[in-house]
Amino acid sequence: MKTDVAVIGGGPAGLAAAMEAKKHAKVTLIERNEELGGILQQCIHHGFGNFIFGEALTGPEYAEHFIEALEGVDVLLNTTVLEIDKNKRMLLSGPDGVFEMEAKAIILAMGCRERTRTQIFIPGTRPAGVYTAGTAQRLINIEGVMPGKHIVILGSGDVGLIMARRLTLEGAKVEGVYEIMPKPGGLTRNIVQCLHDFDIPLHLSHTVVEIVGKKRLEGVFVAKVDKNFKPIEETKRFVPCDTLILAVGLIPENELTKKTGIELDSVTAGPVVDEGMETSMEGIFACGNVVHVHDLVDDVSLSAIIAGREAAKHANGEKTERRKIKVKAGENVRYVVPQIINGRDMEEITFYFRVKNEMRNVVTRLIVDGEVRKEKRELIVKPPEMVRLKVKGELVKNANSISIEVKKVA
Amino acid sequence: MRVEKKVEKYAKRRGWKVKARTEDGILYLEGEVPSYKEYVEIGRYAGKQKNVEGVVNRLKYKGKKEEKRKEGRNEIIGEADVVIIGGGVTGCMIARELSKYKLDIILVEKAEDVACGATKANNAMVHTGIGEKMGTLKQKLCVEGHKMYEELSKQLDFPYEKNGMWIILTKDSFADMPIPSFLGNFIARFIIPRIILRRAKKLGIPMYIVKRKELLKEEPNVTSRALVAVYSPTYGVTSPYLFTIALAENAIDNGVKIMLETEVVDMITEGGEVKEVVTDKGRIKARYVINAAGIYADKVAEMAEAREYTIHPKKGSTLIFDKDYGNYIKHSMTILKFPRTEHYKGGGAMLTLERNIQLGPTLMEVEDREDTSVKAAEIEQIFSHFSLLLPDLPRKGVIAYFAGLRAATFTEDFIIRRAKKVRNFIHVAGIQSPGLAAAPAVAKMVVGLLKESGLEMVEKEDFNPYRKANVVIRELSIEERKKMVEKDARYGKIVCRCEGVTEGEIVDAIHGKIGATNIDAIKRRTRAGMGRCQGSFCLPHVAKIISRETGIPLEKIKKNGNGSNLFVGKAKCLLEEKNEN
Ligand SMILES: Cc1cc2nc3c(=O)[nH]c(=O)nc-3n(C[C@H](O)[C@H](O)[C@H](O)COP(=O)(O)OP(=O)(O)OC[C@H]3O[C@@H](n4cnc5c(N)ncnc54)[C@H](O)[C@@H]3O)c2cc1C
Ligand SMILES: Cc1cc2nc3c(=O)[nH]c(=O)nc-3n(C[C@H](O)[C@H](O)[C@H](O)COP(=O)(O)OP(=O)(O)OC[C@H]3O[C@@H](n4cnc5c(N)ncnc54)[C@H](O)[C@@H]3O)c2cc1C
């Protein structure tokens, strides 16, 4: 099989990328699940698309907007991409068989997976009743089963908060949300709407230190942590519960990327991309959570549109510059995407970045060849919230050094 | 001094009231000690004495739990020449070996599947026997068992590889001994390897010495403090559950009846013989009984009035690393460190068949025979101990950890013999490491014991030694995969993304000879859920497939045995409950 642009993954990233690419090229969209929409299908709460559509849609509604626009795209469901080689030949496995597909350009949009209890080293037994938040969400919203009755949630990011509300609305008792950091991870609006409105206690600077239960979870030990996040033994106490929900972070799903030999960024755990979302391997692009974990689906869609457009250009044989200028993460910046500027012709470029420390009254700055070329005031920046800086493409097109920094306003 | 006196004196000096008594070579301890710790301490002391064939430790201590036996059921549910108690690797291997003869055999296992005890929670090493104490029964059976694996794996189509093992000595090997470091290093470099080689030669195990430089070239991630290694090329690795399932399936093919979820709760004995085995499902008439009950072997022996040992569980916890680190080391390895500490017997970095590094195991006395929790301190211990071997192996590589319980007796060696006073009861107890490696030889030995005790054993003409494993799609060539998908589209649909397991393989496992109807049983058979996401992604899918294939409603699917329900009901069930109240 041959195609111009192959999109791997049918979540919001893959959908938007396919929708854009199909305007200029033949597109095949490959999704391993039985439905399109990725994680959105199970997010039945409102809160998607404020930015792009100007209204708060549910996940499935948001996805529907894109799925409807897919006409002309070849969609392969229940089909997994097993391998990609340097010549952009892929090996696929699905109900139609195991077969090769050759593409002129590939877009990686595999999303991310959730961190498990092991990755944060929670000791104890291995009973039934320990779920990652996404799994629990899928169980309730899609499979129609209830994971438990008495719930402890670890992690106060938006995912954990939304699950606290969802489980409460389903009749479960959420005993508490525990967060190892001294500040909540999620948006303030979610703290109010998901916890306060339901009287769910939030325990900051706390973590789960042991899982107890032989067959089904019987409870967890929780403890307060010190400045270095070490549990304080004297504060250890037992919280009976039958379910532990882990909302402790997402990791970009880059098994395929790694196997293909594409360069990864050790901070984002995603591929290094340029302003056109092209990876270190020519003709292979990436977008969405596979690149770095996003808070808002709108950003996923926007970056995916760029990937779709640039991938189609590549498939059509357009040549691009490859200046390979690194974007440095300057003061109080943990990482920046894109990591590389190649000097493509682009009207606008948005730098997405996360800060190391919370700061109020700051300016975020783009520095090109030692000069501040763009500044933006922010009232507050926090590590859990992605920051954007939109600049004109011409500002960086011919740059020799680029960095992004966050500075306190004097 | 007589053994009893020695033990009593040992206790007295510590202020404990202990009475010791010997009968038929078995040492019985009665009295009281302060806590479980001392209970173990004195048991171990007693077990080390000469000519003690078993220690029955009946000492009381504070907080000792009185156990209640489950009720048995009265109806007769079977009759057999041989009843085997326990469906671990030991019991299943014995069942398969005995199925070569014209015998009616029933194997009873209390869990919902075979291989649910220590057999599912070990390091999968088919040891050569070099690590065992010279002259012990376990060493003898390990050496013999190891040699039988190759043939067995061909007959029964389970995975087995000789991946080899480094025994590594480093500058830390003697660092905790009260000797100068130059001397320690000298002993480590020149004396120990030669002792190992001499033993290997005696046992017929091929081994050779590898110099530091060569070792570090072959294994660059090993500590630069390494001095020398002894390499054992024939060291093997298998999948303990796939092996055990293969044994059980082949035994079934040859007429053995396996009763799962059937717990032995008592035995009816008469005139020094077991007449019936009482289970929670009913009674089984038995001519011979084999006790392969692992961690509960002493309890089972007691039911037959043949208690000749006490088991004190020793927990071992192991960390498993992502396949990404599969080439971090080329072969499994262990570090020799003296003196042997409380927390380690050996262990190291051992590669599974799928090239996941296993780091561990720890060694910890636990009172609770179901305590398979991994403690925070153990995780730290493992990292700190094995950083002496692989100093840079990163923590973030860990994808899972688990603990297993070693069924240790106080005399430490395997106890495989006829009961002293019960004519038709055979002990296969104290089967701790290397119980997996030794299993084939253990089974042969049991055949001998049965013959000795008068069971007539006639070989079947139609014994079928072969058994075919289910297809493993990820191991096929692309052409073979294509053919499989043409046959059944479900072999194309990947369900477990981390391990590449297809829907077809899961369906095969569900409809196998011992059908897998829970998440963990599927996991052991197919690896679905064993990868880096630990089932976050595939669990709902696997549960749905089980439900569809078996008719069990989705909300009733379990993780493993009774009480491990994954869900509390259908969505909205709690709201309905509330409305009713
Ligand atoms: C619980 C939760 C709540 C959220 N709430 C909000 C919110 O309120 N508002 C908001 O804006 N955002 C929210 N988000 C974030 C947003 O939904 C995600 O950032 C977004 O879905 C990521 O899109 P994606 O396409 O990159 O990944 P995904 O949606 O994960 O899609 C990736 C797709 O790729 C497929 N795939 C992966 N590998 C392969 C392969 N090898 N072959 C074939 N297919 C493959 C997967 O099956 C999947 O369908 C939430 C996220 C979660 C988890
Ligand atoms: C951490 C660890 C690492 C190890 N590593 C290795 C290794 O690398 N190589 C090696 O050779 N060995 C190893 N071992 C040892 C090996 O795992 C055991 O020796 C072996 O699995 C013992 O098998 P078994 O069948 O005797 O016991 P089990 O597998 O425990 O089986 C006993 C069975 O009896 C059943 N049972 C108990 N009571 C009753 C009852 N009343 N009624 C019905 N059924 C009952 C139980 O449910 C259980 O299934 C290791 C052990 C541990 C703990």
PDB file of N, CA, C and O and ligand atoms in Angstrom, chain B residues 85-91 108-111 116-119 121-127 262-264 292-296 300 303 314 316 318 361 404-406 431-438, ligand 2:
ATOM      1  N   ILE B  85      -1.598 -32.729  46.206  1.00  0.00           N
ATOM      2  CA  ILE B  85      -2.106 -31.477  46.772  1.00  0.00           C
ATOM      3  C   ILE B  85      -1.157 -30.349  46.388  1.00  0.00           C
ATOM      4  O   ILE B  85       0.001 -30.340  46.816  1.00  0.00           O
ATOM      5  N   GLY B  86      -1.655 -29.412  45.599  1.00  0.00           N
ATOM      6  CA  GLY B  86      -0.833 -28.277  45.190  1.00  0.00           C
ATOM      7  C   GLY B  86      -0.565 -28.271  43.697  1.00  0.00           C
ATOM      8  O   GLY B  86      -0.032 -29.236  43.146  1.00  0.00           O
ATOM      9  N   GLY B  87      -0.945 -27.196  43.064  1.00  0.00           N
ATOM     10  CA  GLY B  87      -0.762 -27.064  41.618  1.00  0.00           C
ATOM     11  C   GLY B  87       0.306 -26.059  41.254  1.00  0.00           C
ATOM     12  O   GLY B  87       0.161 -25.278  40.321  1.00  0.00           O
ATOM     13  N   GLY B  88       1.395 -26.071  41.989  1.00  0.00           N
ATOM     14  CA  GLY B  88       2.557 -25.277  41.593  1.00  0.00           C
ATOM     15  C   GLY B  88       3.404 -26.105  40.652  1.00  0.00           C
ATOM     16  O   GLY B  88       2.969 -27.157  40.160  1.00  0.00           O
ATOM     17  N   VAL B  89       4.624 -25.640  40.407  1.00  0.00           N
ATOM     18  CA  VAL B  89       5.476 -26.381  39.470  1.00  0.00           C
ATOM     19  C   VAL B  89       5.762 -27.774  40.013  1.00  0.00           C
ATOM     20  O   VAL B  89       5.823 -28.749  39.265  1.00  0.00           O
ATOM     21  N   THR B  90       5.893 -27.898  41.335  1.00  0.00           N
ATOM     22  CA  THR B  90       6.198 -29.206  41.925  1.00  0.00           C
ATOM     23  C   THR B  90       5.038 -30.174  41.695  1.00  0.00           C
ATOM     24  O   THR B  90       5.231 -31.266  41.155  1.00  0.00           O
ATOM     25  N   GLY B  91       3.835 -29.769  42.091  1.00  0.00           N
ATOM     26  CA  GLY B  91       2.670 -30.633  41.949  1.00  0.00           C
ATOM     27  C   GLY B  91       2.388 -30.982  40.492  1.00  0.00           C
ATOM     28  O   GLY B  91       2.101 -32.141  40.162  1.00  0.00           O
ATOM     29  N   VAL B 108      -5.353 -31.430  43.283  1.00  0.00           N
ATOM     30  CA  VAL B 108      -6.234 -30.388  43.818  1.00  0.00           C
ATOM     31  C   VAL B 108      -5.430 -29.127  44.111  1.00  0.00           C
ATOM     32  O   VAL B 108      -4.327 -29.190  44.645  1.00  0.00           O
ATOM     33  N   GLU B 109      -6.014 -28.028  43.738  1.00  0.00           N
ATOM     34  CA  GLU B 109      -5.348 -26.734  43.919  1.00  0.00           C
ATOM     35  C   GLU B 109      -6.393 -25.752  44.416  1.00  0.00           C
ATOM     36  O   GLU B 109      -7.458 -25.634  43.847  1.00  0.00           O
ATOM     37  N   LYS B 110      -6.043 -25.044  45.487  1.00  0.00           N
ATOM     38  CA  LYS B 110      -7.058 -24.153  46.059  1.00  0.00           C
ATOM     39  C   LYS B 110      -7.256 -22.868  45.254  1.00  0.00           C
ATOM     40  O   LYS B 110      -8.323 -22.263  45.292  1.00  0.00           O
ATOM     41  N   ALA B 111      -6.242 -22.469  44.518  1.00  0.00           N
ATOM     42  CA  ALA B 111      -6.375 -21.230  43.757  1.00  0.00           C
ATOM     43  C   ALA B 111      -7.188 -21.467  42.487  1.00  0.00           C
ATOM     44  O   ALA B 111      -7.544 -22.590  42.165  1.00  0.00           O
ATOM     45  N   CYS B 116      -0.094 -20.429  40.923  1.00  0.00           N
ATOM     46  CA  CYS B 116      -0.454 -19.180  41.604  1.00  0.00           C
ATOM     47  C   CYS B 116       0.343 -18.937  42.891  1.00  0.00           C
ATOM     48  O   CYS B 116       0.240 -17.889  43.494  1.00  0.00           O
ATOM     49  N   GLY B 117       1.115 -19.910  43.342  1.00  0.00           N
ATOM     50  CA  GLY B 117       1.886 -19.719  44.573  1.00  0.00           C
ATOM     51  C   GLY B 117       3.279 -19.187  44.257  1.00  0.00           C
ATOM     52  O   GLY B 117       3.423 -18.270  43.434  1.00  0.00           O
ATOM     53  N   ALA B 118       4.284 -19.762  44.898  1.00  0.00           N
ATOM     54  CA  ALA B 118       5.661 -19.320  44.652  1.00  0.00           C
ATOM     55  C   ALA B 118       6.002 -19.448  43.176  1.00  0.00           C
ATOM     56  O   ALA B 118       6.833 -18.705  42.649  1.00  0.00           O
ATOM     57  N   THR B 119       5.328 -20.354  42.507  1.00  0.00           N
ATOM     58  CA  THR B 119       5.645 -20.614  41.110  1.00  0.00           C
ATOM     59  C   THR B 119       5.399 -19.410  40.209  1.00  0.00           C
ATOM     60  O   THR B 119       5.983 -19.291  39.143  1.00  0.00           O
ATOM     61  N   ALA B 121       5.876 -16.288  41.330  1.00  0.00           N
ATOM     62  CA  ALA B 121       6.615 -15.131  41.841  1.00  0.00           C
ATOM     63  C   ALA B 121       8.065 -15.474  42.148  1.00  0.00           C
ATOM     64  O   ALA B 121       8.506 -15.370  43.277  1.00  0.00           O
ATOM     65  N   ASN B 122       8.768 -15.940  41.152  1.00  0.00           N
ATOM     66  CA  ASN B 122      10.188 -16.232  41.367  1.00  0.00           C
ATOM     67  C   ASN B 122      11.000 -15.637  40.233  1.00  0.00           C
ATOM     68  O   ASN B 122      10.484 -14.878  39.431  1.00  0.00           O
ATOM     69  N   ASN B 123      12.283 -15.977  40.164  1.00  0.00           N
ATOM     70  CA  ASN B 123      13.135 -15.328  39.181  1.00  0.00           C
ATOM     71  C   ASN B 123      13.371 -16.143  37.914  1.00  0.00           C
ATOM     72  O   ASN B 123      14.191 -15.772  37.084  1.00  0.00           O
ATOM     73  N   ALA B 124      12.694 -17.267  37.791  1.00  0.00           N
ATOM     74  CA  ALA B 124      12.664 -18.011  36.526  1.00  0.00           C
ATOM     75  C   ALA B 124      14.001 -18.605  36.101  1.00  0.00           C
ATOM     76  O   ALA B 124      14.170 -19.022  34.969  1.00  0.00           O
ATOM     77  N   MET B 125      14.948 -18.631  37.031  1.00  0.00           N
ATOM     78  CA  MET B 125      16.267 -19.145  36.678  1.00  0.00           C
ATOM     79  C   MET B 125      16.282 -20.660  36.784  1.00  0.00           C
ATOM     80  O   MET B 125      15.837 -21.225  37.786  1.00  0.00           O
ATOM     81  N   VAL B 126      16.800 -21.290  35.742  1.00  0.00           N
ATOM     82  CA  VAL B 126      17.013 -22.727  35.847  1.00  0.00           C
ATOM     83  C   VAL B 126      18.471 -22.890  36.263  1.00  0.00           C
ATOM     84  O   VAL B 126      19.382 -22.935  35.437  1.00  0.00           O
ATOM     85  N   HIS B 127      18.651 -22.888  37.581  1.00  0.00           N
ATOM     86  CA  HIS B 127      19.989 -22.927  38.160  1.00  0.00           C
ATOM     87  C   HIS B 127      20.691 -24.230  37.784  1.00  0.00           C
ATOM     88  O   HIS B 127      20.046 -25.248  37.594  1.00  0.00           O
ATOM     89  N   THR B 262     -10.218 -25.801  44.767  1.00  0.00           N
ATOM     90  CA  THR B 262     -10.556 -26.900  45.663  1.00  0.00           C
ATOM     91  C   THR B 262      -9.479 -26.946  46.740  1.00  0.00           C
ATOM     92  O   THR B 262      -8.328 -27.246  46.449  1.00  0.00           O
ATOM     93  N   GLU B 263      -9.854 -26.607  47.937  1.00  0.00           N
ATOM     94  CA  GLU B 263      -8.865 -26.508  49.003  1.00  0.00           C
ATOM     95  C   GLU B 263      -8.950 -27.715  49.931  1.00  0.00           C
ATOM     96  O   GLU B 263     -10.030 -28.069  50.414  1.00  0.00           O
ATOM     97  N   VAL B 264      -7.806 -28.322  50.181  1.00  0.00           N
ATOM     98  CA  VAL B 264      -7.762 -29.429  51.133  1.00  0.00           C
ATOM     99  C   VAL B 264      -7.852 -28.832  52.536  1.00  0.00           C
ATOM    100  O   VAL B 264      -7.070 -27.955  52.901  1.00  0.00           O
ATOM    101  N   ALA B 292       2.372 -31.424  48.024  1.00  0.00           N
ATOM    102  CA  ALA B 292       3.195 -30.435  47.308  1.00  0.00           C
ATOM    103  C   ALA B 292       2.571 -29.065  47.501  1.00  0.00           C
ATOM    104  O   ALA B 292       2.404 -28.293  46.565  1.00  0.00           O
ATOM    105  N   ALA B 293       2.194 -28.774  48.749  1.00  0.00           N
ATOM    106  CA  ALA B 293       1.392 -27.582  49.042  1.00  0.00           C
ATOM    107  C   ALA B 293       2.221 -26.349  49.326  1.00  0.00           C
ATOM    108  O   ALA B 293       1.720 -25.367  49.879  1.00  0.00           O
ATOM    109  N   GLY B 294       3.499 -26.383  48.968  1.00  0.00           N
ATOM    110  CA  GLY B 294       4.315 -25.171  49.054  1.00  0.00           C
ATOM    111  C   GLY B 294       4.368 -24.606  50.462  1.00  0.00           C
ATOM    112  O   GLY B 294       4.723 -25.296  51.419  1.00  0.00           O
ATOM    113  N   ILE B 295       3.995 -23.362  50.585  1.00  0.00           N
ATOM    114  CA  ILE B 295       4.072 -22.636  51.844  1.00  0.00           C
ATOM    115  C   ILE B 295       3.158 -23.249  52.920  1.00  0.00           C
ATOM    116  O   ILE B 295       3.345 -23.025  54.109  1.00  0.00           O
ATOM    117  N   TYR B 296       2.179 -24.020  52.490  1.00  0.00           N
ATOM    118  CA  TYR B 296       1.254 -24.644  53.448  1.00  0.00           C
ATOM    119  C   TYR B 296       1.540 -26.124  53.669  1.00  0.00           C
ATOM    120  O   TYR B 296       0.720 -26.832  54.253  1.00  0.00           O
ATOM    121  N   VAL B 300      -0.742 -28.980  55.720  1.00  0.00           N
ATOM    122  CA  VAL B 300      -1.321 -30.143  55.049  1.00  0.00           C
ATOM    123  C   VAL B 300      -0.810 -31.423  55.706  1.00  0.00           C
ATOM    124  O   VAL B 300      -1.566 -32.369  55.939  1.00  0.00           O
ATOM    125  N   MET B 303      -2.675 -32.197  58.758  1.00  0.00           N
ATOM    126  CA  MET B 303      -3.993 -32.798  58.505  1.00  0.00           C
ATOM    127  C   MET B 303      -3.881 -34.308  58.378  1.00  0.00           C
ATOM    128  O   MET B 303      -4.805 -35.043  58.718  1.00  0.00           O
ATOM    129  N   LYS B 314       9.878 -17.063  53.880  1.00  0.00           N
ATOM    130  CA  LYS B 314      10.899 -16.044  53.665  1.00  0.00           C
ATOM    131  C   LYS B 314      10.536 -15.321  52.379  1.00  0.00           C
ATOM    132  O   LYS B 314      10.506 -15.911  51.309  1.00  0.00           O
ATOM    133  N   GLY B 316      10.739 -12.799  49.275  1.00  0.00           N
ATOM    134  CA  GLY B 316      11.732 -12.266  48.349  1.00  0.00           C
ATOM    135  C   GLY B 316      11.067 -11.280  47.412  1.00  0.00           C
ATOM    136  O   GLY B 316      10.090 -11.614  46.758  1.00  0.00           O
ATOM    137  N   THR B 318      11.392  -8.513  44.205  1.00  0.00           N
ATOM    138  CA  THR B 318      12.180  -8.324  42.989  1.00  0.00           C
ATOM    139  C   THR B 318      11.652  -7.125  42.207  1.00  0.00           C
ATOM    140  O   THR B 318      10.444  -6.929  42.124  1.00  0.00           O
ATOM    141  N   PRO B 361      16.457 -11.152  44.384  1.00  0.00           N
ATOM    142  CA  PRO B 361      15.398 -10.786  45.330  1.00  0.00           C
ATOM    143  C   PRO B 361      15.958 -10.506  46.718  1.00  0.00           C
ATOM    144  O   PRO B 361      17.097 -10.853  47.006  1.00  0.00           O
ATOM    145  N   GLY B 404       7.558 -12.911  46.365  1.00  0.00           N
ATOM    146  CA  GLY B 404       7.153 -14.310  46.473  1.00  0.00           C
ATOM    147  C   GLY B 404       7.614 -14.831  47.820  1.00  0.00           C
ATOM    148  O   GLY B 404       8.492 -14.250  48.458  1.00  0.00           O
ATOM    149  N   LEU B 405       6.992 -15.920  48.261  1.00  0.00           N
ATOM    150  CA  LEU B 405       7.357 -16.480  49.563  1.00  0.00           C
ATOM    151  C   LEU B 405       8.072 -17.809  49.378  1.00  0.00           C
ATOM    152  O   LEU B 405       7.590 -18.697  48.677  1.00  0.00           O
ATOM    153  N   ARG B 406       9.223 -17.924  50.000  1.00  0.00           N
ATOM    154  CA  ARG B 406       9.960 -19.182  49.964  1.00  0.00           C
ATOM    155  C   ARG B 406       9.447 -20.075  51.086  1.00  0.00           C
ATOM    156  O   ARG B 406       9.347 -19.627  52.228  1.00  0.00           O
ATOM    157  N   ILE B 431      10.267 -26.777  49.526  1.00  0.00           N
ATOM    158  CA  ILE B 431      10.745 -26.584  48.144  1.00  0.00           C
ATOM    159  C   ILE B 431      10.924 -25.094  47.875  1.00  0.00           C
ATOM    160  O   ILE B 431      10.111 -24.453  47.213  1.00  0.00           O
ATOM    161  N   GLN B 432      11.973 -24.549  48.431  1.00  0.00           N
ATOM    162  CA  GLN B 432      12.327 -23.174  48.100  1.00  0.00           C
ATOM    163  C   GLN B 432      13.305 -23.210  46.933  1.00  0.00           C
ATOM    164  O   GLN B 432      13.457 -24.246  46.303  1.00  0.00           O
ATOM    165  N   SER B 433      13.946 -22.110  46.625  1.00  0.00           N
ATOM    166  CA  SER B 433      14.891 -22.122  45.515  1.00  0.00           C
ATOM    167  C   SER B 433      15.913 -23.226  45.771  1.00  0.00           C
ATOM    168  O   SER B 433      16.319 -23.409  46.915  1.00  0.00           O
ATOM    169  N   PRO B 434      16.310 -23.981  44.810  1.00  0.00           N
ATOM    170  CA  PRO B 434      16.002 -23.947  43.371  1.00  0.00           C
ATOM    171  C   PRO B 434      14.865 -24.902  42.977  1.00  0.00           C
ATOM    172  O   PRO B 434      15.038 -25.753  42.102  1.00  0.00           O
ATOM    173  N   GLY B 435      13.707 -24.708  43.585  1.00  0.00           N
ATOM    174  CA  GLY B 435      12.604 -25.627  43.358  1.00  0.00           C
ATOM    175  C   GLY B 435      12.127 -25.682  41.922  1.00  0.00           C
ATOM    176  O   GLY B 435      11.653 -26.723  41.459  1.00  0.00           O
ATOM    177  N   LEU B 436      12.261 -24.582  41.231  1.00  0.00           N
ATOM    178  CA  LEU B 436      11.855 -24.569  39.830  1.00  0.00           C
ATOM    179  C   LEU B 436      12.823 -25.428  39.014  1.00  0.00           C
ATOM    180  O   LEU B 436      12.415 -26.329  38.286  1.00  0.00           O
ATOM    181  N   ALA B 437      14.105 -25.155  39.182  1.00  0.00           N
ATOM    182  CA  ALA B 437      15.112 -25.884  38.424  1.00  0.00           C
ATOM    183  C   ALA B 437      15.082 -27.370  38.760  1.00  0.00           C
ATOM    184  O   ALA B 437      15.270 -28.229  37.905  1.00  0.00           O
ATOM    185  N   ALA B 438      14.811 -27.668  40.014  1.00  0.00           N
ATOM    186  CA  ALA B 438      14.890 -29.059  40.464  1.00  0.00           C
ATOM    187  C   ALA B 438      13.637 -29.861  40.134  1.00  0.00           C
ATOM    188  O   ALA B 438      13.670 -31.096  40.150  1.00  0.00           O
TER     189      ALA B 438
HETATM  190  C1  LIG C   2      11.615 -14.620  45.263  1.00  0.00           C
HETATM  191  C2  LIG C   2      11.824 -16.025  44.816  1.00  0.00           C
HETATM  192  C3  LIG C   2      12.697 -16.287  43.774  1.00  0.00           C
HETATM  193  C4  LIG C   2      12.925 -17.595  43.343  1.00  0.00           C
HETATM  194  N1  LIG C   2      13.729 -17.809  42.271  1.00  0.00           N
HETATM  195  C5  LIG C   2      13.920 -19.063  41.810  1.00  0.00           C
HETATM  196  C6  LIG C   2      14.703 -19.300  40.663  1.00  0.00           C
HETATM  197  O1  LIG C   2      15.177 -18.355  40.004  1.00  0.00           O
HETATM  198  N2  LIG C   2      14.928 -20.583  40.277  1.00  0.00           N
HETATM  199  C7  LIG C   2      14.390 -21.636  40.967  1.00  0.00           C
HETATM  200  O2  LIG C   2      14.662 -22.776  40.582  1.00  0.00           O
HETATM  201  N3  LIG C   2      13.605 -21.446  42.033  1.00  0.00           N
HETATM  202  C8  LIG C   2      13.338 -20.178  42.459  1.00  0.00           C
HETATM  203  N4  LIG C   2      12.529 -19.975  43.539  1.00  0.00           N
HETATM  204  C9  LIG C   2      11.881 -21.121  44.154  1.00  0.00           C
HETATM  205  C10 LIG C   2      10.673 -21.603  43.365  1.00  0.00           C
HETATM  206  O3  LIG C   2       9.827 -20.529  43.031  1.00  0.00           O
HETATM  207  C11 LIG C   2       9.887 -22.581  44.213  1.00  0.00           C
HETATM  208  O4  LIG C   2      10.753 -23.536  44.706  1.00  0.00           O
HETATM  209  C12 LIG C   2       8.813 -23.305  43.416  1.00  0.00           C
HETATM  210  O5  LIG C   2       7.992 -22.416  42.716  1.00  0.00           O
HETATM  211  C13 LIG C   2       7.995 -24.117  44.378  1.00  0.00           C
HETATM  212  O6  LIG C   2       6.916 -24.675  43.697  1.00  0.00           O
HETATM  213  P1  LIG C   2       5.834 -25.480  44.502  1.00  0.00           P
HETATM  214  O7  LIG C   2       4.935 -26.060  43.496  1.00  0.00           O
HETATM  215  O8  LIG C   2       6.493 -26.371  45.445  1.00  0.00           O
HETATM  216  O9  LIG C   2       5.109 -24.386  45.391  1.00  0.00           O
HETATM  217  P2  LIG C   2       3.914 -23.343  44.999  1.00  0.00           P
HETATM  218  O10 LIG C   2       4.129 -22.799  43.650  1.00  0.00           O
HETATM  219  O11 LIG C   2       3.816 -22.431  46.106  1.00  0.00           O
HETATM  220  O12 LIG C   2       2.679 -24.296  44.918  1.00  0.00           O
HETATM  221  C14 LIG C   2       2.009 -24.797  46.025  1.00  0.00           C
HETATM  222  C15 LIG C   2       0.555 -24.811  45.688  1.00  0.00           C
HETATM  223  O13 LIG C   2      -0.163 -25.497  46.689  1.00  0.00           O
HETATM  224  C16 LIG C   2      -1.416 -24.901  46.837  1.00  0.00           C
HETATM  225  N5  LIG C   2      -1.973 -25.249  48.132  1.00  0.00           N
HETATM  226  C17 LIG C   2      -1.494 -24.916  49.345  1.00  0.00           C
HETATM  227  N6  LIG C   2      -2.281 -25.397  50.309  1.00  0.00           N
HETATM  228  C18 LIG C   2      -3.291 -26.039  49.695  1.00  0.00           C
HETATM  229  C19 LIG C   2      -4.425 -26.726  50.174  1.00  0.00           C
HETATM  230  N7  LIG C   2      -4.667 -26.835  51.460  1.00  0.00           N
HETATM  231  N8  LIG C   2      -5.271 -27.259  49.262  1.00  0.00           N
HETATM  232  C20 LIG C   2      -5.034 -27.133  47.932  1.00  0.00           C
HETATM  233  N9  LIG C   2      -3.972 -26.503  47.443  1.00  0.00           N
HETATM  234  C21 LIG C   2      -3.103 -25.958  48.310  1.00  0.00           C
HETATM  235  C22 LIG C   2      -1.093 -23.428  46.713  1.00  0.00           C
HETATM  236  O14 LIG C   2      -2.230 -22.682  46.381  1.00  0.00           O
HETATM  237  C23 LIG C   2      -0.032 -23.432  45.641  1.00  0.00           C
HETATM  238  O15 LIG C   2      -0.561 -23.202  44.354  1.00  0.00           O
HETATM  239  C24 LIG C   2      12.283 -18.678  43.987  1.00  0.00           C
HETATM  240  C25 LIG C   2      11.393 -18.412  45.015  1.00  0.00           C
HETATM  241  C26 LIG C   2      11.137 -17.104  45.422  1.00  0.00           C
HETATM  242  C27 LIG C   2      10.156 -16.857  46.510  1.00  0.00           C
END
